[in-house]
Amino acid sequence: MSVPLVEAEIEAGGRFGYRPEFDGLRGVAILGVVMFHYFRNWFRGSIIGVDLFFVLSGFLITRLLFEERRKYGNISLPDFYARRVGRLFPGLVVVSLVLLVGDRLFIVDSNFRALVSGAIGAVTFTTNWLRVAGVDTSELSHLWSIAIEQQFYLLWPLVVLAVGVSVRRINRMSAAIVVAAGVNLLVRSLAGVGPGSPSLFNGLDTHGMLTLGAGCWLATTLTAENRWGNRQVLLTVGLLLAVAARCVLVVIPDTEVFYRTWARGGAHLTAVAMVVVLVAAKELSWMRFLLSRRALMWLGQRAYSMFLWHQPVRSYLPIGPVSGLVLRNLVFLAVSVVVSEFSYRLVEQPGRKWIVNRFSRRGRQAAPASV
């Protein structure tokens, strides 16, 4: 029986390994998220940030599953889940506790009940479904995307084990997931579900499966050196796709309906195109040079902490006499960077190490990038 190309590459010792440009791409993604939230009128196209995180996560998690099988001969679900919880849970607990205590002690006219709902959604990874149900999750509502990722992490290894750890089968399964999610979106839109419906944007079955599934498909399609032949051709296709998607974001009129329909589609395409280009162009020095800059890598490594804290900082930080929206947001941005550094060093890294060492039999496993 012939060995699928990606498996052959792994078995031959061609491990995916750590690639710094993926940290750089995460830096680009978190910049997009923060710019969209802080300076929306100037950076509305940066809506791509969350979708880029989704595609990257699907890609890297799938590669990690294959890497674990290569290293140990099988995939351990307890170890996988311990690593995912260790990656996400400490930061969520701390940001929730800080906001709950701070709100109770210092905020006079607060909506504490909504914040409690947000904290419950955060630590149970259900924020997205609370938003679909219309529950007010206060200043933790931005954690809907973390919930979608964790729900995907819960299900995807089960799918991989169910279909067999075969690159060919998983490639077909992930492609089917993307198609099914796309059809689901289309049918529900045609059935009268408005473009502003929270279920379309916050649902694991729609937004999550579409973009995370695309990343999984890329992981099983683009990692073999000659799977699609000439990488230069693939690179060109990816670049053209990115340009076309960005045109969608620029040319279509600036309306709310646009940003809930066409813009979302353009963001999905752009996120996929960027990962296609990065994987296909891994030998291109200029691509590695641009995304391996120390500042982008530094930001990418702290992207999760930055994502957790940038919205609460803007909502709760009193900055006194500073006037002007742009100046205020620049102050918020600077404070968010500082808070993220402390969170990364004092919460995220120690928390992950403690959970993984305590609950993962295989201990700390090297990852190709922070995921």
XYZ file of C-alpha atoms in Angstrom:
371
model
C 0.000 0.000 0.000
C 1.401 3.381 -0.959
C 2.019 5.903 1.798
C 0.277 9.286 1.310
C 2.751 12.033 0.517
C 2.358 13.988 3.750
C 2.788 10.827 5.807
C 5.842 9.898 3.737
C 7.315 13.314 4.399
C 6.786 12.898 8.135
C 8.121 9.347 8.253
C 11.190 10.406 6.284
C 12.029 12.832 9.049
C 10.662 15.915 7.341
C 8.987 17.169 10.485
C 6.979 20.336 10.263
C 9.032 21.845 13.069
C 8.928 25.389 14.381
C 8.550 28.058 11.718
C 8.907 31.598 13.082
C 6.894 33.087 10.233
C 3.757 31.520 11.705
C 4.286 33.561 14.865
C 4.677 36.562 12.575
C 1.397 35.763 10.856
C -0.274 35.530 14.261
C 1.152 38.974 14.938
C -0.522 40.240 11.768
C -3.782 38.601 12.861
C -3.851 40.178 16.322
C -2.996 43.557 14.829
C -6.018 43.140 12.578
C -8.296 42.296 15.503
C -7.104 45.184 17.669
C -7.151 47.721 14.848
C -10.694 46.681 13.941
C -11.870 47.140 17.525
C -9.929 50.325 18.292
C -9.900 52.138 14.941
C -12.795 50.590 13.055
C -13.426 53.561 10.782
C -9.840 53.442 9.499
C -9.216 49.685 9.504
C -12.540 48.051 8.668
C -10.791 45.635 6.336
C -8.869 44.281 9.338
C -11.975 42.228 10.041
C -9.812 39.437 8.636
C -7.982 38.969 11.963
C -10.305 36.425 13.581
C -10.670 34.408 10.375
C -6.901 34.279 10.034
C -6.639 32.897 13.568
C -9.232 30.245 12.709
C -7.491 29.091 9.528
C -4.111 29.023 11.276
C -5.530 27.064 14.212
C -7.124 24.447 11.978
C -3.891 24.098 10.019
C -1.550 23.872 12.998
C -3.754 21.625 15.137
C -4.065 19.113 12.310
C -0.303 19.170 11.814
C 0.172 18.605 15.567
C -2.076 15.543 15.468
C -0.001 14.024 12.665
C 3.199 14.970 14.473
C 1.991 13.265 17.643
C 1.202 10.094 15.724
C 4.625 10.195 14.074
C 6.353 10.594 17.421
C 4.331 8.212 19.610
C 2.558 5.938 17.135
C -0.884 7.092 18.233
C -2.915 10.111 19.317
C -3.756 10.449 23.014
C -7.018 12.330 23.535
C -6.348 13.087 27.242
C -2.961 14.548 26.389
C -4.372 16.561 23.497
C -7.170 18.014 25.624
C -4.773 18.760 28.486
C -2.584 20.788 26.137
C -5.581 22.700 24.760
C -6.947 23.497 28.224
C -3.479 24.466 29.398
C -3.171 26.796 26.434
C -6.498 28.590 26.900
C -7.877 28.161 30.414
C -5.461 30.053 32.726
C -5.821 33.336 30.867
C -9.602 33.027 30.678
C -9.901 32.401 34.415
C -7.666 35.324 35.348
C -9.274 37.880 33.031
C -12.732 36.799 34.234
C -11.791 37.051 37.916
C -10.073 40.419 37.489
C -13.108 41.884 35.744
C -15.591 40.426 38.235
C -13.699 41.665 41.291
C -12.833 45.023 39.764
C -16.375 45.620 38.569
C -17.822 44.764 41.975
C -15.394 46.986 43.869
C -14.947 50.017 41.640
C -17.796 50.333 39.123
C -20.910 52.072 40.422
C -23.404 51.674 37.585
C -22.360 48.288 36.286
C -24.238 45.416 34.722
C -22.716 42.820 36.999
C -25.181 40.103 36.054
C -24.170 40.382 32.399
C -20.507 40.210 33.390
C -21.199 37.047 35.392
C -22.842 35.556 32.304
C -19.788 36.535 30.289
C -17.438 34.934 32.820
C -19.448 31.712 32.848
C -19.408 31.652 29.062
C -15.652 32.286 29.052
C -14.630 29.453 31.376
C -17.124 26.981 29.875
C -16.246 27.937 26.282
C -19.868 28.733 25.431
C -19.727 32.491 24.803
C -20.652 32.077 21.154
C -23.841 30.170 21.958
C -24.785 32.674 24.667
C -24.520 35.385 22.021
C -26.672 33.329 19.651
C -29.272 33.035 22.433
C -29.212 36.795 22.964
C -27.572 36.669 26.402
C -25.646 39.804 27.352
C -22.041 38.769 28.046
C -20.847 42.320 28.756
C -17.147 43.063 28.285
C -16.290 39.414 27.668
C -18.389 39.050 24.531
C -15.279 39.133 22.336
C -14.387 35.669 23.643
C -16.919 34.070 21.295
C -14.088 33.103 18.939
C -12.147 31.374 21.734
C -15.276 29.336 22.470
C -15.574 28.284 18.826
C -11.934 27.209 18.741
C -12.219 25.124 21.904
C -15.407 23.450 20.665
C -13.565 22.604 17.475
C -10.611 21.256 19.473
C -13.038 19.011 21.341
C -14.539 17.522 18.184
C -11.759 17.463 15.592
C -9.505 14.788 17.202
C -12.577 12.553 17.487
C -13.210 13.015 13.767
C -9.566 12.247 12.990
C -9.648 9.052 15.047
C -13.055 8.041 13.653
C -11.984 8.240 10.011
C -8.536 6.828 10.743
C -5.297 8.770 10.956
C -4.892 8.860 7.210
C -3.962 12.055 5.434
C -6.075 11.135 2.424
C -9.218 10.431 4.466
C -8.825 13.488 6.670
C -8.217 15.623 3.602
C -11.545 14.484 2.180
C -13.321 14.861 5.515
C -12.075 18.421 6.082
C -13.011 19.366 2.525
C -16.488 17.955 3.149
C -16.754 20.005 6.350
C -15.898 23.211 4.501
C -18.448 22.468 1.780
C -21.123 21.532 4.330
C -20.531 24.706 6.344
C -20.679 26.806 3.186
C -23.911 25.144 2.061
C -25.325 25.607 5.565
C -24.577 29.318 5.400
C -26.095 29.630 1.941
C -29.271 27.673 2.733
C -29.915 29.569 5.944
C -29.356 32.876 4.181
C -31.776 31.919 1.378
C -34.262 30.693 3.983
C -34.551 34.185 5.348
C -31.969 34.260 8.129
C -30.820 37.867 7.994
C -27.169 38.778 7.400
C -27.045 40.204 10.909
C -28.168 36.956 12.527
C -25.811 36.061 15.390
C -26.158 32.361 14.587
C -24.468 32.813 11.207
C -21.420 34.551 12.621
C -21.115 32.919 16.063
C -22.038 29.353 15.198
C -19.506 26.542 15.227
C -21.540 24.909 12.456
C -21.196 27.941 10.173
C -18.355 30.388 10.723
C -16.205 28.033 12.787
C -16.383 24.966 10.580
C -15.938 27.030 7.422
C -12.641 28.629 8.429
C -11.224 26.043 10.839
C -12.128 23.299 8.382
C -10.319 25.210 5.643
C -7.193 25.210 7.785
C -7.453 21.452 8.333
C -7.839 20.915 4.612
C -4.759 23.035 3.930
C -2.784 21.026 6.491
C -3.392 17.810 4.565
C -3.088 19.339 1.106
C -0.192 21.772 1.123
C 2.452 20.244 3.379
C 3.886 17.741 0.918
C 6.523 19.262 -1.304
C 5.108 18.043 -4.616
C 1.457 17.383 -3.798
C 0.290 20.095 -6.175
C 3.382 20.264 -8.316
C 4.901 23.674 -8.846
C 4.707 25.751 -5.683
C 5.287 28.892 -7.709
C 1.972 28.272 -9.482
C 0.255 27.726 -6.146
C 1.851 30.868 -4.785
C 0.533 32.859 -7.737
C -2.966 31.460 -7.253
C -2.861 32.329 -3.561
C -1.732 35.877 -4.249
C -4.447 36.382 -6.869
C -7.047 35.016 -4.464
C -5.857 37.414 -1.778
C -6.019 40.386 -4.150
C -9.513 39.418 -5.319
C -10.737 39.034 -1.755
C -9.330 42.385 -0.722
C -11.054 44.002 -3.705
C -14.318 42.680 -2.313
C -13.569 44.509 0.919
C -12.741 47.770 -0.849
C -15.014 48.050 -3.881
C -18.382 47.023 -2.438
C -20.233 49.977 -0.815
C -19.560 50.758 2.831
C -22.790 49.603 4.456
C -23.684 47.534 7.493
C -25.207 44.805 5.335
C -21.990 44.667 3.335
C -19.862 44.142 6.426
C -22.091 41.301 7.581
C -22.185 39.501 4.231
C -19.687 40.350 1.488
C -17.021 41.554 3.912
C -17.208 38.322 5.896
C -16.811 36.318 2.712
C -13.882 38.474 1.661
C -12.293 37.988 5.064
C -12.674 34.203 4.826
C -11.053 34.155 1.387
C -8.239 36.453 2.448
C -7.422 34.361 5.520
C -7.271 31.162 3.485
C -5.208 32.856 0.774
C -2.646 34.170 3.274
C -2.047 30.716 4.738
C -1.891 29.192 1.238
C 0.764 31.715 0.273
C 2.749 31.204 3.474
C 2.802 27.407 3.250
C 3.424 27.328 -0.490
C 6.188 29.908 -0.231
C 8.087 28.442 2.698
C 11.303 28.477 0.687
C 10.949 32.126 -0.352
C 13.363 34.231 1.669
C 11.389 37.463 1.287
C 8.275 35.911 2.825
C 10.209 34.472 5.735
C 12.033 37.781 6.143
C 8.850 39.849 6.346
C 7.026 37.598 8.798
C 10.070 36.688 10.886
C 10.713 40.230 12.077
C 11.269 40.245 15.823
C 8.458 42.709 16.554
C 5.861 40.645 14.673
C 7.064 37.404 16.256
C 6.989 38.994 19.715
C 3.447 40.177 19.127
C 2.396 36.820 17.702
C 3.680 34.937 20.736
C 1.583 37.208 22.955
C -1.406 37.284 20.624
C -3.655 35.263 22.929
C -3.017 37.477 25.952
C -3.452 40.554 23.783
C -6.751 39.216 22.520
C -8.006 38.534 26.048
C -7.161 41.947 27.471
C -7.493 44.574 24.738
C -11.270 44.960 25.049
C -11.438 45.021 28.885
C -8.621 47.591 28.946
C -10.577 49.892 26.666
C -13.783 49.424 28.658
C -12.487 49.802 32.199
C -9.255 51.790 32.168
C -9.728 55.338 33.498
C -7.332 57.646 31.656
C -8.423 60.963 33.140
C -7.907 64.112 31.091
C -6.833 62.430 27.842
C -9.202 63.676 25.154
C -9.758 62.723 21.546
C -10.813 59.261 20.427
C -7.598 58.493 18.543
C -5.339 59.543 21.415
C -7.413 57.625 23.945
C -7.269 54.471 21.844
C -3.513 54.847 21.415
C -3.210 54.955 25.206
C -5.434 51.882 25.460
C -3.274 50.134 22.871
C -0.059 50.878 24.770
C -1.560 49.687 28.052
C -2.895 46.542 26.372
C 0.595 45.674 25.140
C 2.031 46.066 28.654
C -0.778 44.080 30.284
C -0.390 41.374 27.653
C 3.312 41.021 28.426
C 2.588 40.538 32.135
C -0.242 38.114 31.369
C 1.941 36.128 28.984
C 4.814 35.772 31.456
C 2.921 35.498 34.755
C -0.286 33.693 33.748
C -0.220 32.119 30.300
C 3.186 30.401 30.328
C 3.234 29.223 33.990
C -0.416 28.143 33.805
C 0.110 26.130 30.659
C 3.245 24.486 32.041
C 1.505 23.507 35.286
C -1.584 22.031 33.611
C 0.338 20.157 30.924
C 2.899 18.732 33.350
C 0.157 17.683 35.752
C -2.393 16.221 33.350
C -0.457 15.249 30.211
C 1.458 11.988 30.408
C 3.581 13.012 27.454
C 4.485 16.300 29.054
C 5.303 19.396 27.160
C 5.298 18.704 23.425
C 6.961 21.079 21.016
C 4.536 22.821 18.685
C 5.215 24.361 15.295
C 3.823 27.633 16.581
C 1.684 28.839 19.445
C -1.797 27.515 18.816
